[in-house]
mmCIF file of C-alpha atoms in Angstrom:
data_model
loop_
_atom_site.group_PDB
_atom_site.id
_atom_site.type_symbol
_atom_site.label_atom_id
_atom_site.label_comp_id
_atom_site.label_asym_id
_atom_site.label_seq_id
_atom_site.Cartn_x
_atom_site.Cartn_y
_atom_site.Cartn_z
ATOM 1 C CA UNK A 777 -142.804 -43.588 -13.983
ATOM 2 C CA UNK A 778 -139.832 -40.715 -14.823
ATOM 3 C CA UNK A 779 -140.956 -37.932 -17.480
ATOM 4 C CA UNK A 780 -138.711 -36.369 -18.328
ATOM 5 C CA UNK A 781 -137.585 -33.431 -20.921
ATOM 6 C CA UNK A 782 -136.036 -33.675 -24.464
ATOM 7 C CA UNK A 783 -133.294 -31.736 -23.816
ATOM 8 C CA UNK A 784 -131.815 -32.680 -27.624
ATOM 9 C CA UNK A 785 -134.682 -30.367 -29.179
ATOM 10 C CA UNK A 786 -133.805 -27.286 -26.708
ATOM 11 C CA UNK A 787 -136.313 -25.873 -24.143
ATOM 12 C CA UNK A 788 -139.591 -26.076 -24.763
ATOM 13 C CA UNK A 789 -139.173 -29.626 -26.792
ATOM 14 C CA UNK A 790 -141.213 -32.161 -26.317
ATOM 15 C CA UNK A 791 -141.933 -34.709 -23.031
ATOM 16 C CA UNK A 792 -141.690 -38.374 -22.932
ATOM 17 C CA UNK A 793 -142.612 -40.284 -20.168
ATOM 18 C CA UNK A 794 -143.227 -44.364 -20.146
ATOM 19 C CA UNK A 795 -146.174 -45.629 -18.054
ATOM 20 C CA UNK A 796 -145.900 -49.572 -17.631
ATOM 21 C CA UNK A 797 -149.806 -50.789 -16.382
ATOM 22 C CA UNK A 798 -148.663 -53.130 -13.814
ATOM 23 C CA UNK A 799 -144.928 -53.457 -12.467
ATOM 24 C CA UNK A 800 -145.865 -56.556 -11.063
ATOM 25 C CA UNK A 801 -144.166 -59.214 -14.093
ATOM 26 C CA UNK A 802 -143.226 -63.469 -14.800
ATOM 27 C CA UNK A 803 -140.692 -64.849 -16.365
ATOM 28 C CA UNK A 804 -141.973 -65.135 -20.036
ATOM 29 C CA UNK A 805 -144.806 -62.925 -19.963
ATOM 30 C CA UNK A 806 -145.388 -59.560 -21.760
ATOM 31 C CA UNK A 807 -146.094 -56.249 -20.207
ATOM 32 C CA UNK A 808 -147.808 -54.017 -21.299
ATOM 33 C CA UNK A 809 -147.978 -49.783 -21.408
ATOM 34 C CA UNK A 810 -147.656 -46.839 -23.617
ATOM 35 C CA UNK A 811 -144.835 -44.839 -24.387
ATOM 36 C CA UNK A 812 -146.758 -40.665 -23.864
ATOM 37 C CA UNK A 813 -145.012 -37.900 -25.462
ATOM 38 C CA UNK A 814 -146.556 -34.834 -24.557
ATOM 39 C CA UNK A 815 -145.735 -32.076 -28.113
ATOM 40 C CA UNK A 816 -143.925 -28.580 -26.984
ATOM 41 C CA UNK A 817 -143.694 -25.343 -28.679
ATOM 42 C CA UNK A 818 -142.876 -26.364 -32.338
ATOM 43 C CA UNK A 819 -142.755 -30.418 -34.354
ATOM 44 C CA UNK A 820 -140.399 -32.573 -33.685
ATOM 45 C CA UNK A 821 -139.106 -35.972 -34.753
ATOM 46 C CA UNK A 822 -137.834 -39.186 -33.551
ATOM 47 C CA UNK A 823 -136.085 -41.451 -34.963
ATOM 48 C CA UNK A 824 -136.377 -44.549 -33.619
ATOM 49 C CA UNK A 825 -138.794 -45.360 -29.879
ATOM 50 C CA UNK A 826 -136.767 -48.152 -28.301
ATOM 51 C CA UNK A 827 -137.560 -50.080 -25.291
ATOM 52 C CA UNK A 828 -134.631 -52.293 -22.919
ATOM 53 C CA UNK A 829 -134.149 -54.555 -19.881
ATOM 54 C CA UNK A 830 -131.827 -53.774 -18.305
ATOM 55 C CA UNK A 831 -130.316 -55.361 -14.948
ATOM 56 C CA UNK A 832 -126.466 -54.856 -13.293
ATOM 57 C CA UNK A 833 -124.478 -58.076 -13.853
ATOM 58 C CA UNK A 834 -121.507 -58.672 -11.639
ATOM 59 C CA UNK A 835 -118.736 -59.485 -13.901
ATOM 60 C CA UNK A 836 -113.973 -60.143 -13.322
ATOM 61 C CA UNK A 837 -113.813 -56.811 -13.535
ATOM 62 C CA UNK A 838 -116.714 -55.374 -11.125
ATOM 63 C CA UNK A 839 -120.179 -54.433 -11.479
ATOM 64 C CA UNK A 840 -122.240 -53.226 -14.758
ATOM 65 C CA UNK A 841 -125.648 -51.427 -14.019
ATOM 66 C CA UNK A 842 -126.667 -50.815 -16.814
ATOM 67 C CA UNK A 843 -126.573 -54.266 -18.579
ATOM 68 C CA UNK A 844 -129.187 -54.049 -21.375
ATOM 69 C CA UNK A 845 -130.482 -57.696 -22.553
ATOM 70 C CA UNK A 846 -132.849 -57.456 -24.203
ATOM 71 C CA UNK A 847 -133.911 -54.794 -27.111
ATOM 72 C CA UNK A 848 -137.466 -53.668 -28.588
ATOM 73 C CA UNK A 849 -138.644 -50.655 -31.063
ATOM 74 C CA UNK A 850 -141.972 -49.642 -30.174
ATOM 75 C CA UNK A 851 -141.979 -47.319 -33.602
ATOM 76 C CA UNK A 852 -139.693 -45.427 -35.924
ATOM 77 C CA UNK A 853 -139.778 -41.710 -37.191
ATOM 78 C CA UNK A 854 -141.917 -40.507 -35.207
ATOM 79 C CA UNK A 855 -143.599 -37.053 -35.835
ATOM 80 C CA UNK A 856 -144.426 -35.251 -32.961
ATOM 81 C CA UNK A 857 -147.196 -32.235 -33.528
ATOM 82 C CA UNK A 858 -146.535 -28.954 -31.537
ATOM 83 C CA UNK A 859 -148.027 -29.369 -28.024
ATOM 84 C CA UNK A 860 -150.370 -32.599 -28.575
ATOM 85 C CA UNK A 861 -149.255 -35.835 -26.579
ATOM 86 C CA UNK A 862 -148.355 -39.268 -29.270
ATOM 87 C CA UNK A 863 -149.110 -42.034 -27.019
ATOM 88 C CA UNK A 864 -147.284 -45.058 -28.705
ATOM 89 C CA UNK A 865 -148.290 -48.470 -26.581
ATOM 90 C CA UNK A 866 -146.427 -51.260 -26.428
ATOM 91 C CA UNK A 867 -146.051 -55.195 -26.010
ATOM 92 C CA UNK A 868 -142.014 -56.452 -24.082
ATOM 93 C CA UNK A 869 -141.983 -59.323 -23.128
ATOM 94 C CA UNK A 870 -139.626 -60.352 -20.294
ATOM 95 C CA UNK A 871 -137.022 -63.665 -21.126
ATOM 96 C CA UNK A 872 -137.844 -66.800 -19.551
ATOM 97 C CA UNK A 873 -134.314 -66.149 -18.029
ATOM 98 C CA UNK A 874 -134.824 -62.969 -16.383
ATOM 99 C CA UNK A 875 -133.957 -62.252 -13.754
ATOM 100 C CA UNK A 876 -136.241 -62.575 -10.523
ATOM 101 C CA UNK A 877 -136.653 -59.494 -8.293
ATOM 102 C CA UNK A 878 -139.378 -59.737 -5.773
ATOM 103 C CA UNK A 879 -140.057 -63.639 -4.000
ATOM 104 C CA UNK A 880 -144.528 -62.822 -2.535
ATOM 105 C CA UNK A 881 -144.644 -59.423 -1.284
ATOM 106 C CA UNK A 882 -140.448 -58.776 -1.448
ATOM 107 C CA UNK A 883 -138.248 -57.846 -2.883
ATOM 108 C CA UNK A 884 -134.863 -59.936 -3.814
ATOM 109 C CA UNK A 885 -132.101 -57.281 -2.039
ATOM 110 C CA UNK A 886 -129.417 -57.207 -4.422
ATOM 111 C CA UNK A 887 -131.472 -57.993 -7.650
ATOM 112 C CA UNK A 888 -132.566 -55.263 -9.767
ATOM 113 C CA UNK A 889 -134.135 -55.418 -13.251
ATOM 114 C CA UNK A 890 -136.061 -51.896 -15.636
ATOM 115 C CA UNK A 891 -137.625 -51.246 -18.493
ATOM 116 C CA UNK A 892 -134.936 -48.140 -20.079
ATOM 117 C CA UNK A 893 -137.324 -45.804 -23.011
ATOM 118 C CA UNK A 894 -133.516 -45.184 -25.376
ATOM 119 C CA UNK A 895 -134.908 -42.569 -28.116
ATOM 120 C CA UNK A 896 -133.160 -41.649 -31.531
ATOM 121 C CA UNK A 897 -133.004 -37.708 -31.884
ATOM 122 C CA UNK A 898 -130.670 -36.928 -34.979
ATOM 123 C CA UNK A 899 -128.894 -40.055 -35.968
ATOM 124 C CA UNK A 900 -128.214 -39.813 -31.522
ATOM 125 C CA UNK A 901 -128.809 -42.114 -29.458
ATOM 126 C CA UNK A 902 -130.077 -40.712 -25.510
ATOM 127 C CA UNK A 903 -130.797 -43.250 -22.822
ATOM 128 C CA UNK A 904 -133.972 -42.531 -20.462
ATOM 129 C CA UNK A 905 -134.010 -43.556 -16.433
ATOM 130 C CA UNK A 906 -135.770 -47.132 -15.246
ATOM 131 C CA UNK A 907 -139.021 -48.006 -14.851
ATOM 132 C CA UNK A 908 -139.119 -51.064 -12.151
ATOM 133 C CA UNK A 909 -140.050 -54.302 -12.533
ATOM 134 C CA UNK A 910 -140.477 -56.429 -10.114
ATOM 135 C CA UNK A 911 -139.613 -59.873 -11.584
ATOM 136 C CA UNK A 912 -141.921 -62.755 -9.516
ATOM 137 C CA UNK A 913 -141.319 -66.621 -9.770
ATOM 138 C CA UNK A 914 -142.611 -68.809 -12.303
ATOM 139 C CA UNK A 915 -145.251 -70.843 -10.701
ATOM 140 C CA UNK A 916 -142.172 -73.846 -10.842
ATOM 141 C CA UNK A 917 -139.682 -71.954 -9.375
ATOM 142 C CA UNK A 918 -141.615 -70.528 -6.208
ATOM 143 C CA UNK A 919 -141.393 -74.604 -5.856
ATOM 144 C CA UNK A 920 -138.254 -74.629 -5.449
ATOM 145 C CA UNK A 921 -138.279 -71.578 -3.559
ATOM 146 C CA UNK A 922 -140.502 -72.222 -0.851
ATOM 147 C CA UNK A 923 -138.602 -75.488 0.294
ATOM 148 C CA UNK A 924 -135.749 -73.788 1.224
ATOM 149 C CA UNK A 925 -138.040 -71.727 3.509
ATOM 150 C CA UNK A 926 -139.677 -75.333 5.283
ATOM 151 C CA UNK A 927 -136.267 -76.299 5.335
ATOM 152 C CA UNK A 928 -134.734 -73.372 6.903
ATOM 153 C CA UNK A 929 -132.444 -72.527 5.051
ATOM 154 C CA UNK A 930 -132.110 -68.629 5.204
ATOM 155 C CA UNK A 931 -131.615 -66.110 2.140
ATOM 156 C CA UNK A 932 -127.431 -64.364 1.987
ATOM 157 C CA UNK A 933 -127.707 -62.660 -1.028
ATOM 158 C CA UNK A 934 -127.977 -62.218 -4.556
ATOM 159 C CA UNK A 935 -126.049 -61.739 -7.798
ATOM 160 C CA UNK A 936 -126.595 -61.647 -11.623
ATOM 161 C CA UNK A 937 -123.404 -63.136 -12.689
ATOM 162 C CA UNK A 938 -121.498 -62.744 -16.554
ATOM 163 C CA UNK A 939 -121.055 -66.285 -17.570
ATOM 164 C CA UNK A 940 -122.709 -69.483 -18.812
ATOM 165 C CA UNK A 941 -123.575 -72.359 -16.620
ATOM 166 C CA UNK A 942 -121.634 -76.260 -18.203
ATOM 167 C CA UNK A 943 -124.817 -78.343 -19.217
ATOM 168 C CA UNK A 944 -127.517 -75.595 -19.666
ATOM 169 C CA UNK A 945 -128.640 -73.833 -23.001
ATOM 170 C CA UNK A 946 -128.656 -70.400 -22.075
ATOM 171 C CA UNK A 947 -129.796 -67.863 -24.201
ATOM 172 C CA UNK A 948 -128.688 -65.206 -22.408
ATOM 173 C CA UNK A 949 -125.269 -64.157 -21.127
ATOM 174 C CA UNK A 950 -125.322 -63.629 -17.617
ATOM 175 C CA UNK A 951 -127.332 -66.099 -15.014
ATOM 176 C CA UNK A 952 -129.031 -65.347 -10.918
ATOM 177 C CA UNK A 953 -127.439 -66.607 -8.142
ATOM 178 C CA UNK A 954 -129.323 -67.034 -4.775
ATOM 179 C CA UNK A 955 -127.458 -67.659 -1.557
ATOM 180 C CA UNK A 956 -128.640 -69.177 1.467
ATOM 181 C CA UNK A 957 -127.433 -70.681 4.677
ATOM 182 C CA UNK A 958 -127.806 -73.890 5.212
ATOM 183 C CA UNK A 959 -130.090 -75.024 7.843
ATOM 184 C CA UNK A 960 -129.050 -76.483 11.779
ATOM 185 C CA UNK A 961 -128.006 -80.019 10.843
ATOM 186 C CA UNK A 962 -126.588 -79.874 7.951
ATOM 187 C CA UNK A 963 -124.051 -76.314 9.033
ATOM 188 C CA UNK A 964 -120.704 -78.931 10.494
ATOM 189 C CA UNK A 965 -120.421 -79.719 6.727
ATOM 190 C CA UNK A 966 -121.808 -76.509 4.669
ATOM 191 C CA UNK A 967 -120.413 -73.035 4.217
ATOM 192 C CA UNK A 968 -123.709 -72.400 2.341
ATOM 193 C CA UNK A 969 -125.285 -73.588 -0.501
ATOM 194 C CA UNK A 970 -126.361 -71.421 -4.645
ATOM 195 C CA UNK A 971 -129.045 -72.174 -6.146
ATOM 196 C CA UNK A 972 -129.707 -70.999 -9.721
ATOM 197 C CA UNK A 973 -132.674 -71.470 -12.150
ATOM 198 C CA UNK A 974 -132.029 -71.184 -16.017
ATOM 199 C CA UNK A 975 -135.855 -71.761 -17.812
ATOM 200 C CA UNK A 976 -137.326 -71.501 -21.300
ATOM 201 C CA UNK A 977 -140.917 -72.051 -22.589
ATOM 202 C CA UNK A 978 -141.093 -75.701 -21.247
ATOM 203 C CA UNK A 979 -138.855 -76.729 -19.814
ATOM 204 C CA UNK A 980 -136.782 -75.472 -15.917
ATOM 205 C CA UNK A 981 -133.129 -76.097 -14.407
ATOM 206 C CA UNK A 982 -132.173 -76.353 -11.368
ATOM 207 C CA UNK A 983 -129.232 -75.901 -10.121
ATOM 208 C CA UNK A 984 -126.825 -76.263 -7.053
ATOM 209 C CA UNK A 985 -124.427 -75.398 -5.425
ATOM 210 C CA UNK A 986 -122.673 -76.953 -1.762
ATOM 211 C CA UNK A 987 -119.158 -75.003 -0.885
ATOM 212 C CA UNK A 988 -118.650 -77.772 1.773
ATOM 213 C CA UNK A 989 -116.374 -77.166 4.652
ATOM 214 C CA UNK A 990 -113.354 -78.660 4.580
ATOM 215 C CA UNK A 991 -111.725 -80.505 7.744
ATOM 216 C CA UNK A 992 -110.454 -84.144 9.530
ATOM 217 C CA UNK A 993 -109.603 -86.181 7.049
ATOM 218 C CA UNK A 994 -111.936 -84.641 3.994
ATOM 219 C CA UNK A 995 -111.494 -81.384 1.973
ATOM 220 C CA UNK A 996 -114.355 -78.410 1.197
ATOM 221 C CA UNK A 997 -114.298 -77.955 -1.815
ATOM 222 C CA UNK A 998 -117.820 -76.878 -4.100
ATOM 223 C CA UNK A 999 -120.649 -80.104 -5.124
ATOM 224 C CA UNK A 1000 -123.461 -79.726 -7.426
ATOM 225 C CA UNK A 1001 -127.116 -80.774 -7.583
ATOM 226 C CA UNK A 1002 -128.783 -80.257 -10.922
ATOM 227 C CA UNK A 1003 -132.144 -80.997 -11.920
ATOM 228 C CA UNK A 1004 -133.752 -80.331 -15.410
ATOM 229 C CA UNK A 1005 -137.843 -81.361 -15.576
ATOM 230 C CA UNK A 1006 -140.713 -79.515 -17.120
ATOM 231 C CA UNK A 1007 -142.668 -76.899 -15.716
ATOM 232 C CA UNK A 1008 -145.504 -79.052 -14.848
ATOM 233 C CA UNK A 1009 -143.154 -81.534 -12.813
ATOM 234 C CA UNK A 1010 -140.955 -78.911 -11.120
ATOM 235 C CA UNK A 1011 -145.145 -77.855 -9.351
ATOM 236 C CA UNK A 1012 -146.151 -81.645 -9.360
ATOM 237 C CA UNK A 1013 -141.898 -82.409 -6.844
ATOM 238 C CA UNK A 1014 -141.760 -83.026 -3.419
ATOM 239 C CA UNK A 1015 -138.146 -79.939 -3.502
ATOM 240 C CA UNK A 1016 -137.365 -80.421 0.513
ATOM 241 C CA UNK A 1017 -137.218 -84.351 0.048
ATOM 242 C CA UNK A 1018 -135.314 -84.007 -2.806
ATOM 243 C CA UNK A 1019 -133.321 -81.091 -1.753
ATOM 244 C CA UNK A 1020 -132.284 -82.250 1.911
ATOM 245 C CA UNK A 1021 -131.887 -86.046 1.003
ATOM 246 C CA UNK A 1022 -128.752 -84.671 -1.811
ATOM 247 C CA UNK A 1023 -128.182 -82.396 1.449
ATOM 248 C CA UNK A 1024 -127.772 -85.482 3.599
ATOM 249 C CA UNK A 1025 -125.773 -86.955 1.261
ATOM 250 C CA UNK A 1026 -123.103 -85.224 0.448
ATOM 251 C CA UNK A 1027 -122.839 -84.823 4.702
ATOM 252 C CA UNK A 1028 -122.650 -88.424 5.114
ATOM 253 C CA UNK A 1029 -120.050 -88.517 2.282
ATOM 254 C CA UNK A 1030 -121.758 -91.106 0.445
ATOM 255 C CA UNK A 1031 -119.593 -92.357 -3.004
ATOM 256 C CA UNK A 1032 -121.408 -90.135 -6.192
ATOM 257 C CA UNK A 1033 -124.859 -92.022 -7.415
ATOM 258 C CA UNK A 1034 -127.955 -90.559 -8.912
ATOM 259 C CA UNK A 1035 -129.641 -90.652 -5.699
ATOM 260 C CA UNK A 1036 -133.425 -88.908 -7.304
ATOM 261 C CA UNK A 1037 -134.047 -91.625 -9.664
ATOM 262 C CA UNK A 1038 -133.204 -89.757 -12.751
ATOM 263 C CA UNK A 1039 -130.775 -91.121 -15.590
ATOM 264 C CA UNK A 1040 -127.907 -90.593 -17.224
ATOM 265 C CA UNK A 1041 -124.462 -88.396 -15.584
ATOM 266 C CA UNK A 1042 -125.123 -89.171 -11.293
ATOM 267 C CA UNK A 1043 -124.636 -84.798 -11.339
ATOM 268 C CA UNK A 1044 -128.402 -84.612 -12.603
ATOM 269 C CA UNK A 1045 -131.341 -86.126 -11.067
ATOM 270 C CA UNK A 1046 -134.963 -86.244 -10.788
ATOM 271 C CA UNK A 1047 -136.726 -85.240 -7.670
ATOM 272 C CA UNK A 1048 -139.745 -87.310 -6.362
ATOM 273 C CA UNK A 1049 -142.709 -86.560 -6.401
ATOM 274 C CA UNK A 1050 -144.784 -87.249 -3.787
ATOM 275 C CA UNK A 1051 -142.840 -88.847 -1.016
ATOM 276 C CA UNK A 1052 -142.532 -88.622 2.109
ATOM 277 C CA UNK A 1053 -139.553 -87.369 4.339
ATOM 278 C CA UNK A 1054 -138.127 -83.880 4.390
ATOM 279 C CA UNK A 1055 -141.221 -82.659 2.892
ATOM 280 C CA UNK A 1056 -143.355 -83.164 5.910
ATOM 281 C CA UNK A 1057 -141.484 -81.065 7.534
ATOM 282 C CA UNK A 1058 -141.390 -78.077 7.650
ATOM 283 C CA UNK A 1059 -139.351 -76.302 9.820
ATOM 284 C CA UNK A 1060 -139.087 -72.753 7.972
ATOM 285 C CA UNK A 1061 -141.038 -69.699 7.134
ATOM 286 C CA UNK A 1062 -141.837 -69.441 3.344
ATOM 287 C CA UNK A 1063 -139.200 -67.857 1.462
ATOM 288 C CA UNK A 1064 -140.981 -64.810 0.840
ATOM 289 C CA UNK A 1065 -140.616 -64.268 3.968
ATOM 290 C CA UNK A 1066 -137.161 -65.715 5.209
ATOM 291 C CA UNK A 1067 -135.694 -63.187 2.705
ATOM 292 C CA UNK A 1068 -138.738 -60.275 3.983
ATOM 293 C CA UNK A 1069 -136.304 -61.347 7.089
ATOM 294 C CA UNK A 1070 -132.734 -61.119 5.922
ATOM 295 C CA UNK A 1071 -134.089 -57.848 3.517
ATOM 296 C CA UNK A 1072 -134.601 -55.907 6.773
ATOM 297 C CA UNK A 1073 -132.161 -57.696 8.423
ATOM 298 C CA UNK A 1074 -129.031 -56.936 5.644
ATOM 299 C CA UNK A 1075 -130.558 -53.129 5.907
ATOM 300 C CA UNK A 1076 -130.047 -52.811 10.352
ATOM 301 C CA UNK A 1077 -126.443 -54.130 9.236
ATOM 302 C CA UNK A 1078 -127.111 -57.709 10.919
ATOM 303 C CA UNK A 1079 -126.356 -60.172 8.040
ATOM 304 C CA UNK A 1080 -122.480 -60.619 7.561
ATOM 305 C CA UNK A 1081 -120.328 -62.681 5.966
ATOM 306 C CA UNK A 1082 -117.274 -62.661 3.141
ATOM 307 C CA UNK A 1083 -118.075 -63.673 -0.300
ATOM 308 C CA UNK A 1084 -117.454 -66.710 -0.960
ATOM 309 C CA UNK A 1085 -115.687 -67.875 -4.146
ATOM 310 C CA UNK A 1086 -118.206 -68.904 -7.179
ATOM 311 C CA UNK A 1087 -117.014 -72.309 -9.780
ATOM 312 C CA UNK A 1088 -119.965 -70.748 -11.734
ATOM 313 C CA UNK A 1089 -118.114 -66.864 -12.780
ATOM 314 C CA UNK A 1090 -117.627 -65.914 -15.545
ATOM 315 C CA UNK A 1091 -115.876 -69.550 -16.913
ATOM 316 C CA UNK A 1092 -118.095 -71.611 -19.446
ATOM 317 C CA UNK A 1093 -117.183 -75.243 -17.590
ATOM 318 C CA UNK A 1094 -119.231 -74.417 -14.048
ATOM 319 C CA UNK A 1095 -116.406 -75.906 -12.246
ATOM 320 C CA UNK A 1096 -113.029 -74.478 -13.192
#
């Protein structure tokens, strides 16, 4: 909540602050709250009261910390009476592709989402401060993240990048990447694994990208795994088996085929349900704890590493 005076009206003008009923949400949820306006020393009129969802997006030219991705006009031609309070309730839906900013009880380093209150006064926009929103994973996304913790992945970093993924329908012009160091048994063949979610009301795309090490007679490069399931199927899936099997296939350098029982393009698998193997080997903490520990390491300067080229960045084909 950030209360601010509306300088466009001069000294004694009205003030405004936005109050969220809760700062916690999940993609697809409706955020509720009030825009509270306190009248100043004279009557005033505000052309529009607009709420804007904002996040920081990495582009080819650097970072844009104030990228807008959804707008809601709360009210128009608002008459503010001198000395009187005015409360404008709102219902602001979060798009299903909204970046995740918190896992468990821990903020996700490198990613922020905020609600900004923009006012139009005498035809000129007045952009306000941000009220941060902690966007938690959907239950289907949480299942995937838990599997990364079970398998012993270590969080590296996260960001939001401009561009579109090949073969995946996106409503927003960006996507989130969460990067991990691989479990020890795969570290000799894989530098890192990047995880991207693209959700809609009914389905979840899970996109994995492994940066393979080069050496010997084998070159490095990026290897992809893609899964498209309903949210319910994602909640019922043994993701530790699916992800562990995909990594094992990369390590064994097997010929490309659909290892997870899916249909069509081998790059798109259908994870197994209730299988045994990797899913029973709980070798690591939950991903919330792993991210929390990594966040502490980032603050202490203990996590290092150069940024590795990203096959998705700003492109339309996911691999060029």
